[in-house]
Amino acid sequence: MKIIVCIKQVPGTSEVEIDPKTGVLKRDGVESKMNPYDLYALETALRFKQTHGAEITVVTMGPPQAESVIREAFMMGVDHGIILSDRRFGGSDVLATAYTLSQGIKTSGGADLIICGKQTTDGDTAQVGAELAEFLGIAHVAGVSQIHELSDREIALDLDLPLHIESVKVKLPGLVCVEKGIYEPRLPSFRRKLETAGRDIKVYTLDDMVDTDPNHYGLSGSPTQVKRIFPPESTNTHESWEGSDAELAERLFELLEDRKFLQQLR
Amino acid sequence: MAFIKIHQEKAENPTALVKLCPFGAIHYDNGKLDIDSGCKMCRICIKKGGGVFEYVEEKNAPAVDKSAWRGVAVVAEQTAGAVHPITFELLGKARDLADKINHPVYCVLIGYRIADKADELLSYGADEVFVYDDPALEHFRIEPYTAVLEDFINKNLPSTVLVGGTTSGRSLAPRVAARFRTGLTADCTKLDMQPSTDLDQIRPAYGGNIMAHINTPKHRPQFATVRYKIFPIPPKREAIGKITRCSLANPQLNSAISVQKVTEKKREVGIEEAEVIVVAGRGIRKQEDLAMLEELAGLLGGKLASTRSLIEAGWVNPRCQIGLSGRTVKPKLIITCGVSGAIQFVAGMSGSELIVAINTDPNAAIFKSAHIGIHGDLYKIVPQLIEKIKLEKGQ
């Protein structure tokens, strides 16, 4: 069985701020790490390596430095790594990112099962997995909180929905997005670091893809355009209210209504 | 294709230019500036680079005929036949957006034995409700739901499609957006409509410290998801409009997913998971008075918690203590009643989104942390507040 896990290198901190005067993003240092949600996807795949002898490949899209998250995945026990890197992939939105990943996966020969994390900490959209499944023409499920059984033909699992737990079976090939906490991710091993230090990582550029039309990638392949970025309005008010008890109760009621805390009652 | 052109000859101080990029995508190697795929096209280098970086856009990039796409569509969210309130919130917003460009508001209702809900959707502002009612649509499964929405879009050509940012919406919207190879903006917090029918989408980025304004200028339909409780529910009106029954042939409703079992979750919410918390402090005179705060918490769909002193008095379960020696909470709303605001307590709740403090002592430390500080008597204010909420609720 072949399993692909999609991973991403993200900024070490999500505390990015914008300078209100110059409009420039302020970022302290350029430290990066593996998207923390991806660790759960990796752990899920690695358990199938132990129980089913599955062969695990990680795929990431990003600058050449993103190699470091593939090395980290090797240290956890992943077999192969592919990096999709090309300047022409720059400026990709959700659609172009998912399309590029789908092309990279097709070029690599595909997989029986694709596992993604819940979301990334920088893009925060939680939507690349669903678009990727669409481009690959396979079923997907999100919110996977538990896996019961995996066979060559299907996977049985639980979906964590707001009010229910839904137990479903998905025919393979398929794509699953796992929840944080599905398993406790293992730590990278020093022994594996030594063993995998010289392991090759495949690099695919646009020219390696099945579809080599540059208009389908990067900024040109992105229907959404960021018009501008700006600092959020500060909501940190410090108000002091005084008045009669009736006035104060009325003001508080209006505040709760205005902030939609009474909405579920209707 | 669009790209950033680098005018190497203009680069007087390349190392300073490298630092311009917040994503570290600009490099200076062997006397040459280069941009790698870390580029997010934020275009700060173009603004601040003194002409070294130029944005080059393909002149004749194809765009759709926007006049062929009319209507603002809302995908109704329902579980087991009950319509989720996010649907009404989106209908209210859709009405505002559609009125600006004189477009109709559509609502797509997908499920099994749900046709009787269509009237309710009309009364929240839809002009036409499209009902897809089929046993194959009983559970949310991605392929049949995608096929249904695809069918609706192909037949009605809506300009904008709004989907709730719920578990299923966050699966369905991207799937259909990808099928139409069009843009999707997730978790919008503000939406507006331009005369060109381009949807202005504002969403938080990078952990919420930055807002991004996003457009989908050349593609239709334009997809946006919005989370629950971002927009208000509009007032109900008379259910005027049209209900259209639709159906889809069976092969399109096939799925690789089969639902084996649906189990209701046990809803034992601890104070850490509660979205609303009412806190009882030392200002509570006797144990029986906690019932009043418990009632307020219940009316707000929240939980009652307390400071250490009431735990020590044995009035409250220790699992409900907030503070360094108790639990740390981050609810959307916390109302502290008669809480002085010791540092140990504040440390356990200062991350709350909205902090309302009621205390008779104007010098209470809690007012330093509160967003809304109410100088008053909780014994007078809380009962009146409870009455108002009950009245609103129709009890």
Short mmCIF file of N, CA, C and O in Angstrom, two decimals, chain A residues 9 60-67 83-86, chain B residues 23-25 27 36-40:
data_model
loop_
_atom_site.label_atom_id
_atom_site.label_comp_id
_atom_site.label_asym_id
_atom_site.label_seq_id
_atom_site.Cartn_x
_atom_site.Cartn_y
_atom_site.Cartn_z
N GLN A 9 5.89 23.62 5.34
CA GLN A 9 6.73 24.40 6.24
C GLN A 9 6.02 25.72 6.51
O GLN A 9 5.58 26.39 5.59
N THR A 60 5.66 18.15 -0.29
CA THR A 60 5.49 19.53 0.17
C THR A 60 5.71 20.47 -0.99
O THR A 60 6.45 20.15 -1.92
N MET A 61 5.06 21.60 -0.93
CA MET A 61 5.28 22.63 -1.93
C MET A 61 5.87 23.82 -1.19
O MET A 61 5.38 24.20 -0.13
N GLY A 62 6.92 24.39 -1.75
CA GLY A 62 7.52 25.52 -1.06
C GLY A 62 8.88 25.85 -1.61
O GLY A 62 9.31 25.26 -2.61
N PRO A 63 9.57 26.79 -0.98
CA PRO A 63 10.92 27.14 -1.42
C PRO A 63 11.89 26.01 -1.12
O PRO A 63 11.56 25.11 -0.36
N PRO A 64 13.10 26.06 -1.71
CA PRO A 64 14.06 24.97 -1.49
C PRO A 64 14.31 24.67 -0.01
O PRO A 64 14.54 23.53 0.36
N GLN A 65 14.23 25.72 0.85
CA GLN A 65 14.48 25.49 2.28
C GLN A 65 13.47 24.54 2.91
O GLN A 65 13.70 24.01 3.99
N ALA A 66 12.35 24.34 2.25
CA ALA A 66 11.32 23.45 2.80
C ALA A 66 11.82 22.02 2.90
O ALA A 66 11.17 21.16 3.49
N GLU A 67 12.99 21.76 2.33
CA GLU A 67 13.63 20.45 2.46
C GLU A 67 13.71 20.03 3.93
O GLU A 67 13.61 18.85 4.25
N ILE A 83 9.66 17.46 -3.08
CA ILE A 83 9.41 18.88 -2.89
C ILE A 83 9.03 19.50 -4.23
O ILE A 83 9.68 19.24 -5.24
N LEU A 84 7.94 20.23 -4.22
CA LEU A 84 7.46 20.91 -5.43
C LEU A 84 7.92 22.35 -5.31
O LEU A 84 7.41 23.10 -4.48
N SER A 85 8.93 22.70 -6.09
CA SER A 85 9.55 24.01 -5.90
C SER A 85 9.86 24.65 -7.24
O SER A 85 10.55 24.06 -8.07
N ASP A 86 9.32 25.82 -7.42
CA ASP A 86 9.53 26.54 -8.67
C ASP A 86 9.08 27.97 -8.41
O ASP A 86 8.04 28.18 -7.78
N PHE B 23 8.68 37.13 3.84
CA PHE B 23 8.65 35.68 3.73
C PHE B 23 10.02 35.10 3.38
O PHE B 23 10.15 33.90 3.13
N GLY B 24 11.04 35.97 3.34
CA GLY B 24 12.39 35.50 3.07
C GLY B 24 12.55 34.88 1.69
O GLY B 24 13.36 33.98 1.50
N ALA B 25 11.76 35.36 0.73
CA ALA B 25 11.79 34.74 -0.60
C ALA B 25 12.77 35.42 -1.55
O ALA B 25 13.02 34.92 -2.64
N HIS B 27 16.50 36.46 -2.56
CA HIS B 27 17.88 36.04 -2.28
C HIS B 27 18.85 36.87 -3.12
O HIS B 27 18.51 37.34 -4.19
N ASP B 36 12.43 33.22 -4.80
CA ASP B 36 12.10 31.80 -4.87
C ASP B 36 10.60 31.58 -4.63
O ASP B 36 9.83 32.52 -4.49
N SER B 37 10.22 30.31 -4.57
CA SER B 37 8.78 30.00 -4.51
C SER B 37 8.16 30.29 -3.15
O SER B 37 6.98 30.04 -2.94
N GLY B 38 8.95 30.82 -2.22
CA GLY B 38 8.36 31.29 -0.97
C GLY B 38 7.55 32.56 -1.16
O GLY B 38 6.85 33.01 -0.25
N CYS B 39 7.62 33.13 -2.36
CA CYS B 39 6.92 34.39 -2.65
C CYS B 39 5.42 34.22 -2.48
O CYS B 39 4.82 33.29 -3.01
N LYS B 40 4.81 35.14 -1.73
CA LYS B 40 3.36 35.09 -1.51
C LYS B 40 2.66 36.18 -2.33
O LYS B 40 1.48 36.43 -2.14
#
